[in-house]
Amino acid sequence: MRVTSEPAISSRESVVAAIRATRLIFLVSGIGMAAWAPMVPYAKARLGLDDAQLGLILLAFGGGSMVSMPFVGWLSHRFGNRRVIVASGLLLCLALPVLALAPNAAVLTVALLYFGVMLGAVDVAMNAHAVEVERRDGRVLMSGFHGLFSVGGLTGAAGMSALLALGLPLPVAALTVSVLLAALVWYLRGGLLPEVDDAAAGHAPFRMPRGVVLLLGLLCFVSFMAEGSMLDWSAVFLRDFRGFEPSSAGIGYACFSIAMALGRLTGDRLVQQLGPVWAVRAGAGLAALGFVLAASVSWSPISLCGFVLIGLGASNIVPVMFSAAGRLPGTSPAISIAAVTTLGYAGLLSGPALIGFISKLSSLPVAMVAVAGLLLMVAASARIVRR
Protein backbone atom coordinates (compact mmCIF):
# COMPACT_ATOMS: atom_id res chain seq x y z
CA MET A 1 0.00 0.00 0.00
CA ARG A 2 2.79 2.41 0.84
CA VAL A 3 4.51 1.86 -2.53
CA THR A 4 1.33 2.50 -4.55
CA SER A 5 0.41 5.64 -2.62
CA GLU A 6 3.71 7.44 -3.12
CA PRO A 7 3.12 8.33 -6.82
CA ALA A 8 -0.30 9.74 -5.96
CA ILE A 9 1.19 11.84 -3.16
CA SER A 10 3.97 13.03 -5.45
CA SER A 11 1.47 13.89 -8.19
CA ARG A 12 -0.70 15.85 -5.76
CA GLU A 13 2.32 17.76 -4.48
CA SER A 14 3.25 18.70 -8.05
CA VAL A 15 -0.27 19.98 -8.71
CA VAL A 16 -0.23 22.08 -5.52
CA ALA A 17 3.16 23.51 -6.54
CA ALA A 18 1.84 24.21 -10.04
CA ILE A 19 -1.19 26.06 -8.63
CA ARG A 20 1.08 28.26 -6.53
CA ALA A 21 3.44 28.92 -9.46
CA THR A 22 0.54 29.74 -11.77
CA ARG A 23 -0.85 32.24 -9.30
CA LEU A 24 2.57 33.87 -9.09
CA ILE A 25 3.02 34.19 -12.84
CA PHE A 26 -0.40 35.81 -13.19
CA LEU A 27 0.63 38.21 -10.42
CA VAL A 28 3.96 38.93 -12.13
CA SER A 29 2.26 39.58 -15.46
CA GLY A 30 -0.17 42.03 -13.87
CA ILE A 31 2.62 43.87 -12.05
CA GLY A 32 4.79 44.05 -15.16
CA MET A 33 2.00 45.46 -17.33
CA ALA A 34 0.73 48.00 -14.80
CA ALA A 35 4.20 49.24 -13.82
CA TRP A 36 4.32 50.96 -17.22
CA ALA A 37 1.25 53.14 -16.48
CA PRO A 38 2.97 55.59 -14.05
CA MET A 39 5.87 55.85 -16.50
CA VAL A 40 3.74 57.17 -19.38
CA PRO A 41 3.65 60.86 -18.26
CA TYR A 42 7.44 60.78 -17.78
CA ALA A 43 7.96 59.45 -21.31
CA LYS A 44 5.59 62.04 -22.74
CA ALA A 45 7.35 64.92 -20.97
CA ARG A 46 10.89 63.64 -21.62
CA LEU A 47 10.32 63.27 -25.37
CA GLY A 48 8.06 66.30 -25.79
CA LEU A 49 5.18 64.30 -27.27
CA ASP A 50 1.69 65.66 -27.81
CA ASP A 51 -1.42 63.54 -27.20
CA ALA A 52 -1.73 62.40 -30.81
CA GLN A 53 1.91 61.33 -31.04
CA LEU A 54 1.72 59.48 -27.74
CA GLY A 55 -1.48 57.73 -28.82
CA LEU A 56 0.15 56.45 -32.00
CA ILE A 57 3.23 55.23 -30.13
CA LEU A 58 1.08 53.43 -27.55
CA LEU A 59 -0.51 51.38 -30.35
CA ALA A 60 2.81 49.53 -30.61
CA PHE A 61 2.18 47.97 -27.19
CA GLY A 62 -1.14 46.35 -28.08
CA GLY A 63 -0.02 45.61 -31.62
CA GLY A 64 3.02 43.73 -30.37
CA SER A 65 0.84 41.57 -28.14
CA MET A 66 -1.62 40.74 -30.91
CA VAL A 67 1.04 39.93 -33.51
CA SER A 68 2.95 37.61 -31.18
CA MET A 69 0.04 35.59 -29.79
CA PRO A 70 -0.59 33.11 -32.65
CA PHE A 71 3.13 32.37 -32.92
CA VAL A 72 3.44 31.97 -29.15
CA GLY A 73 0.60 29.46 -29.22
CA TRP A 74 2.69 27.29 -31.54
CA LEU A 75 5.80 27.75 -29.37
CA SER A 76 3.89 26.65 -26.25
CA HIS A 77 2.48 23.69 -28.13
CA ARG A 78 5.92 22.73 -29.44
CA PHE A 79 8.19 23.36 -26.43
CA GLY A 80 5.81 23.44 -23.45
CA ASN A 81 4.25 26.24 -21.49
CA ARG A 82 6.93 26.29 -18.78
CA ARG A 83 9.77 27.12 -21.17
CA VAL A 84 7.78 29.88 -22.84
CA ILE A 85 6.62 31.35 -19.51
CA VAL A 86 10.12 31.45 -18.01
CA ALA A 87 11.87 32.72 -21.15
CA SER A 88 9.32 35.40 -21.99
CA GLY A 89 8.93 36.35 -18.31
CA LEU A 90 12.65 37.00 -17.94
CA LEU A 91 12.85 38.83 -21.28
CA LEU A 92 9.87 40.95 -20.23
CA CYS A 93 11.87 42.29 -17.30
CA LEU A 94 14.37 43.88 -19.70
CA ALA A 95 11.71 46.15 -21.16
CA LEU A 96 10.94 48.44 -18.21
CA PRO A 97 14.46 49.97 -17.86
CA VAL A 98 14.59 50.53 -21.62
CA LEU A 99 11.19 52.25 -21.52
CA ALA A 100 12.48 54.48 -18.73
CA LEU A 101 15.58 55.48 -20.70
CA ALA A 102 14.24 55.66 -24.28
CA PRO A 103 15.96 58.76 -25.76
CA ASN A 104 13.57 59.33 -28.66
CA ALA A 105 10.19 58.32 -30.05
CA ALA A 106 11.62 55.62 -32.32
CA VAL A 107 13.34 53.79 -29.45
CA LEU A 108 10.22 54.13 -27.30
CA THR A 109 8.08 52.63 -30.08
CA VAL A 110 10.42 49.67 -30.54
CA ALA A 111 10.62 49.15 -26.77
CA LEU A 112 6.83 49.18 -26.48
CA LEU A 113 6.54 46.74 -29.37
CA TYR A 114 8.99 44.41 -27.59
CA PHE A 115 7.14 44.93 -24.30
CA GLY A 116 3.85 43.96 -25.94
CA VAL A 117 5.36 40.88 -27.60
CA MET A 118 6.72 39.57 -24.29
CA LEU A 119 3.54 40.30 -22.37
CA GLY A 120 1.51 38.56 -25.09
CA ALA A 121 3.82 35.55 -24.88
CA VAL A 122 3.42 35.32 -21.10
CA ASP A 123 -0.35 35.82 -21.43
CA VAL A 124 -0.91 32.92 -23.85
CA ALA A 125 1.46 30.49 -22.15
CA MET A 126 0.24 31.17 -18.61
CA ASN A 127 -3.41 30.72 -19.61
CA ALA A 128 -2.64 27.46 -21.42
CA HIS A 129 -0.71 26.32 -18.35
CA ALA A 130 -3.65 27.34 -16.14
CA VAL A 131 -6.00 25.16 -18.20
CA GLU A 132 -3.74 22.14 -17.65
CA VAL A 133 -3.45 22.87 -13.91
CA GLU A 134 -7.23 23.18 -13.69
CA ARG A 135 -7.66 19.85 -15.49
CA ARG A 136 -5.25 18.01 -13.20
CA ASP A 137 -6.66 19.50 -10.02
CA GLY A 138 -10.29 18.88 -11.00
CA ARG A 139 -11.54 22.19 -9.62
CA VAL A 140 -12.46 25.53 -11.17
CA LEU A 141 -9.40 27.77 -10.74
CA MET A 142 -9.22 30.12 -13.71
CA SER A 143 -11.09 33.08 -12.19
CA GLY A 144 -8.79 33.05 -9.17
CA PHE A 145 -5.75 33.08 -11.44
CA HIS A 146 -7.11 36.08 -13.31
CA GLY A 147 -7.93 37.68 -9.96
CA LEU A 148 -4.23 37.57 -9.11
CA PHE A 149 -3.54 39.32 -12.42
CA SER A 150 -5.93 42.10 -11.34
CA VAL A 151 -4.21 42.29 -7.94
CA GLY A 152 -0.90 42.48 -9.77
CA GLY A 153 -2.22 45.37 -11.84
CA LEU A 154 -3.16 47.34 -8.77
CA THR A 155 0.14 46.42 -7.07
CA GLY A 156 2.28 47.31 -10.07
CA ALA A 157 0.76 50.74 -10.57
CA ALA A 158 0.78 51.54 -6.84
CA GLY A 159 4.28 50.14 -6.29
CA MET A 160 5.89 52.05 -9.15
CA SER A 161 4.09 55.23 -8.07
CA ALA A 162 5.32 54.73 -4.50
CA LEU A 163 8.94 54.28 -5.64
CA LEU A 164 8.72 57.47 -7.69
CA ALA A 165 7.07 59.32 -4.79
CA LEU A 166 10.01 58.32 -2.57
CA GLY A 167 12.27 60.25 -4.93
CA LEU A 168 13.89 57.40 -6.86
CA PRO A 169 14.88 58.35 -10.40
CA LEU A 170 12.64 56.72 -13.00
CA PRO A 171 15.36 54.36 -14.38
CA VAL A 172 16.24 53.20 -10.85
CA ALA A 173 12.58 52.57 -9.99
CA ALA A 174 12.06 50.65 -13.25
CA LEU A 175 15.20 48.58 -12.66
CA THR A 176 14.09 47.80 -9.09
CA VAL A 177 10.73 46.47 -10.28
CA SER A 178 12.40 44.49 -13.08
CA VAL A 179 14.87 42.78 -10.72
CA LEU A 180 12.07 41.81 -8.32
CA LEU A 181 9.96 40.41 -11.16
CA ALA A 182 12.90 38.47 -12.62
CA ALA A 183 13.61 36.95 -9.21
CA LEU A 184 9.97 35.87 -8.92
CA VAL A 185 9.98 34.28 -12.38
CA TRP A 186 13.20 32.41 -11.59
CA TYR A 187 11.80 31.24 -8.26
CA LEU A 188 8.53 29.91 -9.67
CA ARG A 189 10.05 28.01 -12.61
CA GLY A 190 10.43 24.81 -10.58
CA GLY A 191 6.72 24.65 -9.77
CA LEU A 192 5.47 24.93 -13.34
CA LEU A 193 4.41 21.75 -15.12
CA PRO A 194 7.18 20.61 -17.51
CA GLU A 195 5.19 18.37 -19.85
CA VAL A 196 4.48 19.22 -23.48
CA ASP A 197 0.94 18.31 -24.54
CA ASP A 198 1.22 16.16 -27.67
CA ALA A 199 -2.50 15.39 -27.92
CA ALA A 200 -2.95 17.77 -30.80
CA ALA A 201 0.27 16.94 -32.63
CA GLY A 202 -0.16 17.10 -36.36
CA HIS A 203 -2.70 19.90 -36.25
CA ALA A 204 -1.68 23.03 -38.16
CA PRO A 205 -0.48 25.63 -35.66
CA PHE A 206 -1.12 28.62 -37.94
CA ARG A 207 -4.68 28.91 -39.20
CA MET A 208 -7.57 31.28 -39.02
CA PRO A 209 -9.86 30.64 -36.06
CA ARG A 210 -13.14 29.03 -37.03
CA GLY A 211 -16.12 27.27 -35.55
CA VAL A 212 -16.25 27.24 -31.75
CA VAL A 213 -12.86 28.93 -31.43
CA LEU A 214 -14.04 31.84 -33.58
CA LEU A 215 -17.25 32.25 -31.59
CA LEU A 216 -15.38 32.14 -28.28
CA GLY A 217 -13.00 34.74 -29.65
CA LEU A 218 -15.85 37.03 -30.72
CA LEU A 219 -17.47 36.76 -27.29
CA CYS A 220 -14.10 37.63 -25.71
CA PHE A 221 -13.91 40.56 -28.16
CA VAL A 222 -17.11 41.96 -26.64
CA SER A 223 -15.98 41.37 -23.06
CA PHE A 224 -12.59 43.00 -23.65
CA MET A 225 -14.37 45.83 -25.46
CA ALA A 226 -16.45 46.44 -22.34
CA GLU A 227 -13.29 46.48 -20.19
CA GLY A 228 -11.54 48.82 -22.62
CA SER A 229 -14.50 51.20 -22.60
CA MET A 230 -14.12 51.55 -18.85
CA LEU A 231 -10.41 52.27 -19.15
CA ASP A 232 -10.73 54.88 -21.89
CA TRP A 233 -14.19 56.40 -21.46
CA SER A 234 -15.33 56.16 -17.83
CA ALA A 235 -13.50 59.33 -16.72
CA VAL A 236 -14.70 61.22 -19.81
CA PHE A 237 -18.28 60.13 -19.13
CA LEU A 238 -18.18 61.22 -15.48
CA ARG A 239 -16.63 64.56 -16.37
CA ASP A 240 -18.87 65.45 -19.34
CA PHE A 241 -22.19 63.92 -18.27
CA ARG A 242 -22.11 63.68 -14.47
CA GLY A 243 -20.27 66.90 -13.58
CA PHE A 244 -17.17 65.37 -11.97
CA GLU A 245 -14.00 67.44 -11.77
CA PRO A 246 -11.18 66.12 -13.98
CA SER A 247 -9.09 65.39 -10.88
CA SER A 248 -11.75 63.06 -9.45
CA ALA A 249 -13.20 61.52 -12.62
CA GLY A 250 -10.84 58.55 -12.34
CA ILE A 251 -12.90 57.20 -9.44
CA GLY A 252 -15.16 55.47 -11.93
CA TYR A 253 -12.39 53.26 -13.26
CA ALA A 254 -11.19 52.64 -9.70
CA CYS A 255 -14.66 51.35 -8.75
CA PHE A 256 -14.68 49.13 -11.83
CA SER A 257 -11.17 47.75 -11.21
CA ILE A 258 -11.70 46.93 -7.54
CA ALA A 259 -15.04 45.26 -8.31
CA MET A 260 -13.44 43.18 -11.06
CA ALA A 261 -10.60 42.07 -8.79
CA LEU A 262 -13.05 41.04 -6.06
CA GLY A 263 -15.28 39.28 -8.59
CA ARG A 264 -12.39 37.23 -9.91
CA LEU A 265 -10.95 36.37 -6.51
CA THR A 266 -14.33 34.94 -5.49
CA GLY A 267 -15.29 33.73 -8.96
CA ASP A 268 -14.08 30.13 -8.79
CA ARG A 269 -16.66 29.24 -6.15
CA LEU A 270 -19.36 31.06 -8.11
CA VAL A 271 -18.53 29.23 -11.35
CA GLN A 272 -18.40 25.93 -9.45
CA GLN A 273 -21.87 26.53 -8.00
CA LEU A 274 -23.63 28.03 -11.02
CA GLY A 275 -21.74 26.19 -13.74
CA PRO A 276 -19.89 27.98 -16.55
CA VAL A 277 -22.99 28.64 -18.67
CA TRP A 278 -24.96 30.44 -15.99
CA ALA A 279 -21.84 32.20 -14.71
CA VAL A 280 -21.43 33.78 -18.17
CA ARG A 281 -25.16 34.52 -18.51
CA ALA A 282 -25.43 36.13 -15.11
CA GLY A 283 -22.15 38.01 -15.49
CA ALA A 284 -22.91 39.41 -18.94
CA GLY A 285 -26.44 40.36 -17.84
CA LEU A 286 -25.13 42.10 -14.72
CA ALA A 287 -22.51 44.02 -16.73
CA ALA A 288 -25.19 45.05 -19.26
CA LEU A 289 -27.37 46.30 -16.42
CA GLY A 290 -24.41 48.31 -15.11
CA PHE A 291 -23.91 50.02 -18.47
CA VAL A 292 -27.61 50.87 -18.73
CA LEU A 293 -27.77 52.26 -15.18
CA ALA A 294 -24.65 54.36 -15.63
CA ALA A 295 -25.85 55.75 -18.95
CA SER A 296 -29.51 56.38 -18.18
CA VAL A 297 -29.66 57.54 -14.53
CA SER A 298 -28.23 61.02 -14.05
CA TRP A 299 -27.55 60.70 -10.30
CA SER A 300 -23.77 60.27 -9.89
CA PRO A 301 -23.84 57.56 -7.17
CA ILE A 302 -25.96 55.39 -9.46
CA SER A 303 -23.40 55.81 -12.24
CA LEU A 304 -20.64 54.66 -9.87
CA CYS A 305 -22.81 51.71 -8.80
CA GLY A 306 -23.19 50.92 -12.48
CA PHE A 307 -19.41 50.78 -12.88
CA VAL A 308 -19.23 48.42 -9.91
CA LEU A 309 -21.82 46.14 -11.54
CA ILE A 310 -19.84 46.19 -14.79
CA GLY A 311 -16.70 45.10 -12.94
CA LEU A 312 -18.47 42.34 -11.03
CA GLY A 313 -20.36 41.12 -14.09
CA ALA A 314 -17.44 41.12 -16.52
CA SER A 315 -14.97 39.66 -14.04
CA ASN A 316 -15.53 35.97 -14.79
CA ILE A 317 -16.56 36.00 -18.45
CA VAL A 318 -13.04 35.90 -19.93
CA PRO A 319 -11.67 33.28 -17.47
CA VAL A 320 -14.58 30.96 -18.30
CA MET A 321 -14.07 31.54 -22.04
CA PHE A 322 -10.35 30.75 -21.76
CA SER A 323 -11.10 27.55 -19.85
CA ALA A 324 -13.60 26.54 -22.53
CA ALA A 325 -11.08 27.24 -25.30
CA GLY A 326 -8.44 25.17 -23.53
CA ARG A 327 -10.80 22.18 -23.23
CA LEU A 328 -11.69 21.99 -26.93
CA PRO A 329 -10.95 18.51 -28.34
CA GLY A 330 -8.62 17.97 -31.26
CA THR A 331 -6.38 21.00 -30.80
CA SER A 332 -3.67 22.20 -28.47
CA PRO A 333 -4.91 24.38 -25.57
CA ALA A 334 -2.13 26.88 -26.27
CA ILE A 335 -3.15 27.29 -29.92
CA SER A 336 -6.87 27.66 -29.12
CA ILE A 337 -6.18 30.16 -26.33
CA ALA A 338 -3.82 32.10 -28.61
CA ALA A 339 -6.60 32.52 -31.18
CA VAL A 340 -9.20 33.50 -28.60
CA THR A 341 -6.84 35.89 -26.83
CA THR A 342 -5.87 37.58 -30.10
CA LEU A 343 -9.51 38.32 -30.90
CA GLY A 344 -10.04 39.50 -27.32
CA TYR A 345 -7.14 41.93 -27.55
CA ALA A 346 -8.57 43.20 -30.84
CA GLY A 347 -11.66 44.18 -28.86
CA LEU A 348 -9.55 45.86 -26.20
CA LEU A 349 -7.74 47.94 -28.83
CA SER A 350 -10.48 48.69 -31.35
CA GLY A 351 -13.47 48.72 -29.00
CA PRO A 352 -12.82 52.14 -27.45
CA ALA A 353 -12.38 53.59 -30.95
CA LEU A 354 -15.74 52.09 -32.01
CA ILE A 355 -17.35 53.61 -28.93
CA GLY A 356 -15.88 56.96 -29.88
CA PHE A 357 -17.31 56.64 -33.39
CA ILE A 358 -20.80 55.81 -32.05
CA SER A 359 -20.50 58.64 -29.55
CA LYS A 360 -19.70 61.11 -32.32
CA LEU A 361 -22.76 59.99 -34.28
CA SER A 362 -25.05 60.15 -31.24
CA SER A 363 -23.69 60.47 -27.68
CA LEU A 364 -21.48 58.64 -25.22
CA PRO A 365 -24.46 57.36 -23.14
CA VAL A 366 -25.96 55.86 -26.32
CA ALA A 367 -22.63 54.18 -27.08
CA MET A 368 -22.59 52.69 -23.58
CA VAL A 369 -26.10 51.30 -24.09
CA ALA A 370 -24.86 49.75 -27.34
CA VAL A 371 -22.16 47.93 -25.37
CA ALA A 372 -24.91 46.67 -23.06
CA GLY A 373 -26.68 45.24 -26.09
CA LEU A 374 -23.56 43.38 -27.16
CA LEU A 375 -23.18 41.96 -23.65
CA LEU A 376 -26.73 40.62 -23.84
CA MET A 377 -25.66 38.80 -27.01
CA VAL A 378 -22.83 37.25 -24.97
CA ALA A 379 -25.39 36.12 -22.39
CA ALA A 380 -27.54 34.59 -25.14
CA SER A 381 -24.53 32.66 -26.51
CA ALA A 382 -23.35 31.34 -23.14
CA ARG A 383 -24.15 27.70 -23.94
CA ILE A 384 -20.93 27.53 -25.94
CA VAL A 385 -18.92 27.20 -22.71
CA ARG A 386 -20.80 24.12 -21.52
CA ARG A 387 -18.41 21.46 -20.22
XYZ file of C-alpha atoms in Angstrom:
387
model
C 0.000 0.000 0.000
C 2.788 2.411 0.836
C 4.508 1.865 -2.533
C 1.333 2.500 -4.552
C 0.415 5.636 -2.623
C 3.712 7.442 -3.120
C 3.123 8.329 -6.822
C -0.296 9.740 -5.955
C 1.189 11.844 -3.161
C 3.971 13.031 -5.446
C 1.465 13.890 -8.186
C -0.699 15.850 -5.758
C 2.317 17.762 -4.480
C 3.255 18.702 -8.055
C -0.273 19.984 -8.709
C -0.228 22.082 -5.522
C 3.157 23.511 -6.540
C 1.839 24.208 -10.040
C -1.188 26.058 -8.633
C 1.076 28.260 -6.527
C 3.441 28.920 -9.456
C 0.545 29.743 -11.771
C -0.850 32.238 -9.299
C 2.574 33.869 -9.085
C 3.022 34.185 -12.840
C -0.402 35.813 -13.194
C 0.627 38.213 -10.419
C 3.965 38.928 -12.133
C 2.257 39.581 -15.461
C -0.169 42.033 -13.873
C 2.623 43.868 -12.049
C 4.785 44.052 -15.163
C 2.005 45.458 -17.334
C 0.734 47.999 -14.801
C 4.203 49.244 -13.823
C 4.315 50.958 -17.217
C 1.253 53.141 -16.478
C 2.966 55.592 -14.051
C 5.872 55.852 -16.495
C 3.739 57.173 -19.378
C 3.654 60.856 -18.259
C 7.439 60.776 -17.782
C 7.958 59.446 -21.311
C 5.591 62.041 -22.743
C 7.351 64.919 -20.972
C 10.892 63.640 -21.624
C 10.323 63.271 -25.366
C 8.056 66.303 -25.791
C 5.179 64.296 -27.274
C 1.690 65.662 -27.811
C -1.425 63.542 -27.196
C -1.733 62.400 -30.814
C 1.910 61.334 -31.037
C 1.721 59.484 -27.736
C -1.479 57.729 -28.821
C 0.153 56.451 -32.004
C 3.229 55.228 -30.132
C 1.084 53.428 -27.551
C -0.514 51.380 -30.350
C 2.808 49.532 -30.608
C 2.176 47.972 -27.192
C -1.139 46.354 -28.081
C -0.022 45.608 -31.619
C 3.020 43.725 -30.369
C 0.842 41.570 -28.142
C -1.623 40.736 -30.914
C 1.038 39.926 -33.508
C 2.947 37.608 -31.183
C 0.043 35.587 -29.788
C -0.591 33.114 -32.652
C 3.134 32.371 -32.922
C 3.441 31.968 -29.152
C 0.597 29.460 -29.223
C 2.688 27.295 -31.540
C 5.800 27.745 -29.366
C 3.895 26.655 -26.250
C 2.475 23.687 -28.126
C 5.921 22.728 -29.437
C 8.187 23.362 -26.434
C 5.814 23.444 -23.454
C 4.254 26.241 -21.486
C 6.930 26.285 -18.778
C 9.766 27.117 -21.168
C 7.783 29.875 -22.841
C 6.620 31.349 -19.512
C 10.122 31.449 -18.014
C 11.875 32.715 -21.155
C 9.317 35.402 -21.990
C 8.926 36.351 -18.312
C 12.651 36.995 -17.943
C 12.853 38.826 -21.276
C 9.874 40.950 -20.233
C 11.873 42.292 -17.303
C 14.372 43.882 -19.705
C 11.708 46.152 -21.162
C 10.945 48.443 -18.209
C 14.455 49.967 -17.856
C 14.593 50.532 -21.625
C 11.185 52.247 -21.522
C 12.482 54.484 -18.734
C 15.579 55.479 -20.697
C 14.238 55.665 -24.280
C 15.958 58.756 -25.761
C 13.569 59.332 -28.657
C 10.186 58.321 -30.049
C 11.620 55.622 -32.322
C 13.345 53.792 -29.455
C 10.222 54.130 -27.299
C 8.079 52.634 -30.085
C 10.417 49.666 -30.542
C 10.618 49.150 -26.767
C 6.828 49.182 -26.481
C 6.536 46.736 -29.369
C 8.993 44.413 -27.592
C 7.140 44.928 -24.295
C 3.853 43.959 -25.942
C 5.358 40.878 -27.596
C 6.720 39.567 -24.294
C 3.535 40.301 -22.365
C 1.515 38.564 -25.091
C 3.817 35.551 -24.875
C 3.420 35.317 -21.104
C -0.350 35.815 -21.431
C -0.912 32.922 -23.845
C 1.456 30.489 -22.146
C 0.238 31.174 -18.606
C -3.414 30.721 -19.613
C -2.641 27.460 -21.416
C -0.715 26.322 -18.348
C -3.649 27.341 -16.137
C -6.000 25.156 -18.199
C -3.737 22.137 -17.653
C -3.450 22.866 -13.914
C -7.233 23.183 -13.686
C -7.660 19.847 -15.487
C -5.249 18.014 -13.203
C -6.664 19.505 -10.019
C -10.289 18.878 -10.998
C -11.538 22.195 -9.616
C -12.462 25.532 -11.175
C -9.401 27.766 -10.737
C -9.217 30.124 -13.713
C -11.090 33.078 -12.191
C -8.790 33.051 -9.172
C -5.747 33.079 -11.440
C -7.111 36.084 -13.308
C -7.932 37.678 -9.962
C -4.226 37.566 -9.110
C -3.541 39.323 -12.420
C -5.929 42.098 -11.339
C -4.214 42.293 -7.941
C -0.902 42.483 -9.765
C -2.216 45.370 -11.843
C -3.164 47.339 -8.766
C 0.140 46.417 -7.066
C 2.278 47.311 -10.071
C 0.763 50.742 -10.570
C 0.783 51.540 -6.844
C 4.280 50.145 -6.294
C 5.889 52.052 -9.149
C 4.089 55.231 -8.066
C 5.322 54.733 -4.499
C 8.938 54.285 -5.637
C 8.723 57.470 -7.687
C 7.066 59.325 -4.791
C 10.008 58.322 -2.572
C 12.266 60.246 -4.933
C 13.890 57.398 -6.864
C 14.880 58.354 -10.404
C 12.644 56.722 -13.002
C 15.357 54.362 -14.382
C 16.236 53.196 -10.850
C 12.579 52.570 -9.991
C 12.061 50.650 -13.248
C 15.201 48.576 -12.655
C 14.090 47.798 -9.090
C 10.727 46.471 -10.283
C 12.403 44.494 -13.081
C 14.867 42.782 -10.724
C 12.072 41.814 -8.322
C 9.962 40.411 -11.158
C 12.900 38.472 -12.621
C 13.612 36.950 -9.205
C 9.969 35.871 -8.918
C 9.984 34.285 -12.379
C 13.198 32.410 -11.595
C 11.798 31.244 -8.263
C 8.532 29.907 -9.671
C 10.047 28.011 -12.607
C 10.432 24.810 -10.575
C 6.720 24.646 -9.765
C 5.472 24.925 -13.342
C 4.414 21.750 -15.123
C 7.175 20.611 -17.513
C 5.188 18.371 -19.849
C 4.483 19.218 -23.483
C 0.940 18.313 -24.540
C 1.219 16.161 -27.670
C -2.498 15.385 -27.924
C -2.948 17.771 -30.798
C 0.273 16.940 -32.633
C -0.156 17.097 -36.357
C -2.698 19.904 -36.255
C -1.682 23.028 -38.158
C -0.485 25.632 -35.657
C -1.119 28.624 -37.942
C -4.676 28.912 -39.205
C -7.572 31.282 -39.019
C -9.860 30.638 -36.060
C -13.141 29.027 -37.032
C -16.121 27.274 -35.547
C -16.250 27.239 -31.753
C -12.861 28.934 -31.430
C -14.036 31.839 -33.583
C -17.252 32.247 -31.594
C -15.384 32.135 -28.281
C -13.002 34.745 -29.646
C -15.846 37.030 -30.717
C -17.467 36.755 -27.290
C -14.098 37.628 -25.712
C -13.913 40.560 -28.162
C -17.112 41.955 -26.639
C -15.977 41.367 -23.057
C -12.588 42.997 -23.653
C -14.374 45.831 -25.458
C -16.447 46.444 -22.336
C -13.294 46.476 -20.193
C -11.542 48.821 -22.621
C -14.499 51.198 -22.596
C -14.119 51.551 -18.845
C -10.408 52.273 -19.151
C -10.727 54.880 -21.895
C -14.187 56.399 -21.459
C -15.328 56.162 -17.827
C -13.504 59.329 -16.721
C -14.703 61.222 -19.807
C -18.280 60.133 -19.126
C -18.183 61.221 -15.479
C -16.633 64.565 -16.373
C -18.868 65.447 -19.337
C -22.190 63.925 -18.266
C -22.110 63.681 -14.473
C -20.273 66.898 -13.576
C -17.172 65.373 -11.974
C -14.004 67.436 -11.767
C -11.183 66.118 -13.983
C -9.093 65.395 -10.878
C -11.749 63.059 -9.449
C -13.203 61.519 -12.619
C -10.840 58.546 -12.340
C -12.898 57.204 -9.442
C -15.161 55.466 -11.930
C -12.386 53.258 -13.257
C -11.186 52.637 -9.695
C -14.658 51.353 -8.754
C -14.680 49.127 -11.826
C -11.165 47.753 -11.211
C -11.702 46.930 -7.543
C -15.041 45.255 -8.310
C -13.443 43.183 -11.062
C -10.598 42.065 -8.794
C -13.048 41.044 -6.056
C -15.277 39.282 -8.586
C -12.391 37.232 -9.908
C -10.950 36.367 -6.513
C -14.334 34.937 -5.490
C -15.292 33.734 -8.961
C -14.082 30.128 -8.789
C -16.660 29.245 -6.151
C -19.365 31.063 -8.114
C -18.532 29.225 -11.353
C -18.400 25.935 -9.448
C -21.875 26.532 -7.997
C -23.633 28.025 -11.022
C -21.741 26.191 -13.741
C -19.887 27.982 -16.554
C -22.987 28.644 -18.671
C -24.964 30.442 -15.988
C -21.839 32.204 -14.714
C -21.428 33.785 -18.174
C -25.157 34.517 -18.507
C -25.428 36.131 -15.106
C -22.152 38.015 -15.491
C -22.914 39.410 -18.936
C -26.438 40.356 -17.839
C -25.127 42.102 -14.720
C -22.515 44.015 -16.728
C -25.187 45.050 -19.256
C -27.368 46.305 -16.415
C -24.413 48.307 -15.108
C -23.913 50.025 -18.469
C -27.613 50.875 -18.730
C -27.767 52.258 -15.178
C -24.645 54.359 -15.632
C -25.845 55.749 -18.954
C -29.506 56.377 -18.179
C -29.661 57.541 -14.530
C -28.235 61.021 -14.047
C -27.554 60.697 -10.297
C -23.773 60.274 -9.887
C -23.841 57.565 -7.169
C -25.962 55.390 -9.456
C -23.396 55.812 -12.239
C -20.645 54.656 -9.867
C -22.807 51.713 -8.796
C -23.191 50.919 -12.484
C -19.415 50.785 -12.882
C -19.227 48.417 -9.906
C -21.819 46.145 -11.536
C -19.839 46.188 -14.793
C -16.703 45.099 -12.940
C -18.474 42.344 -11.030
C -20.359 41.118 -14.090
C -17.445 41.117 -16.523
C -14.967 39.658 -14.040
C -15.527 35.973 -14.790
C -16.558 35.998 -18.451
C -13.045 35.898 -19.926
C -11.671 33.277 -17.472
C -14.579 30.960 -18.296
C -14.070 31.544 -22.037
C -10.352 30.752 -21.762
C -11.097 27.546 -19.849
C -13.599 26.542 -22.525
C -11.079 27.237 -25.295
C -8.440 25.172 -23.525
C -10.796 22.182 -23.235
C -11.690 21.986 -26.935
C -10.951 18.514 -28.340
C -8.616 17.968 -31.261
C -6.383 21.004 -30.796
C -3.665 22.202 -28.472
C -4.909 24.381 -25.566
C -2.132 26.883 -26.269
C -3.148 27.292 -29.918
C -6.866 27.658 -29.119
C -6.175 30.159 -26.334
C -3.816 32.099 -28.608
C -6.596 32.516 -31.182
C -9.205 33.502 -28.599
C -6.836 35.893 -26.833
C -5.866 37.583 -30.100
C -9.511 38.316 -30.901
C -10.041 39.501 -27.322
C -7.141 41.933 -27.545
C -8.566 43.198 -30.836
C -11.662 44.179 -28.857
C -9.549 45.858 -26.201
C -7.738 47.936 -28.825
C -10.481 48.689 -31.351
C -13.472 48.723 -29.001
C -12.822 52.138 -27.455
C -12.382 53.586 -30.949
C -15.744 52.092 -32.007
C -17.352 53.614 -28.934
C -15.879 56.963 -29.880
C -17.315 56.639 -33.389
C -20.796 55.810 -32.054
C -20.496 58.639 -29.547
C -19.702 61.113 -32.320
C -22.762 59.991 -34.280
C -25.046 60.146 -31.237
C -23.692 60.472 -27.680
C -21.484 58.642 -25.215
C -24.455 57.359 -23.136
C -25.964 55.861 -26.318
C -22.633 54.180 -27.082
C -22.594 52.686 -23.579
C -26.102 51.300 -24.086
C -24.860 49.752 -27.343
C -22.159 47.929 -25.368
C -24.905 46.668 -23.057
C -26.684 45.242 -26.089
C -23.561 43.376 -27.158
C -23.185 41.956 -23.649
C -26.731 40.618 -23.843
C -25.657 38.796 -27.009
C -22.831 37.250 -24.971
C -25.386 36.119 -22.386
C -27.540 34.585 -25.135
C -24.531 32.665 -26.514
C -23.350 31.341 -23.144
C -24.153 27.699 -23.944
C -20.926 27.528 -25.936
C -18.919 27.203 -22.707
C -20.803 24.117 -21.515
C -18.406 21.457 -20.217
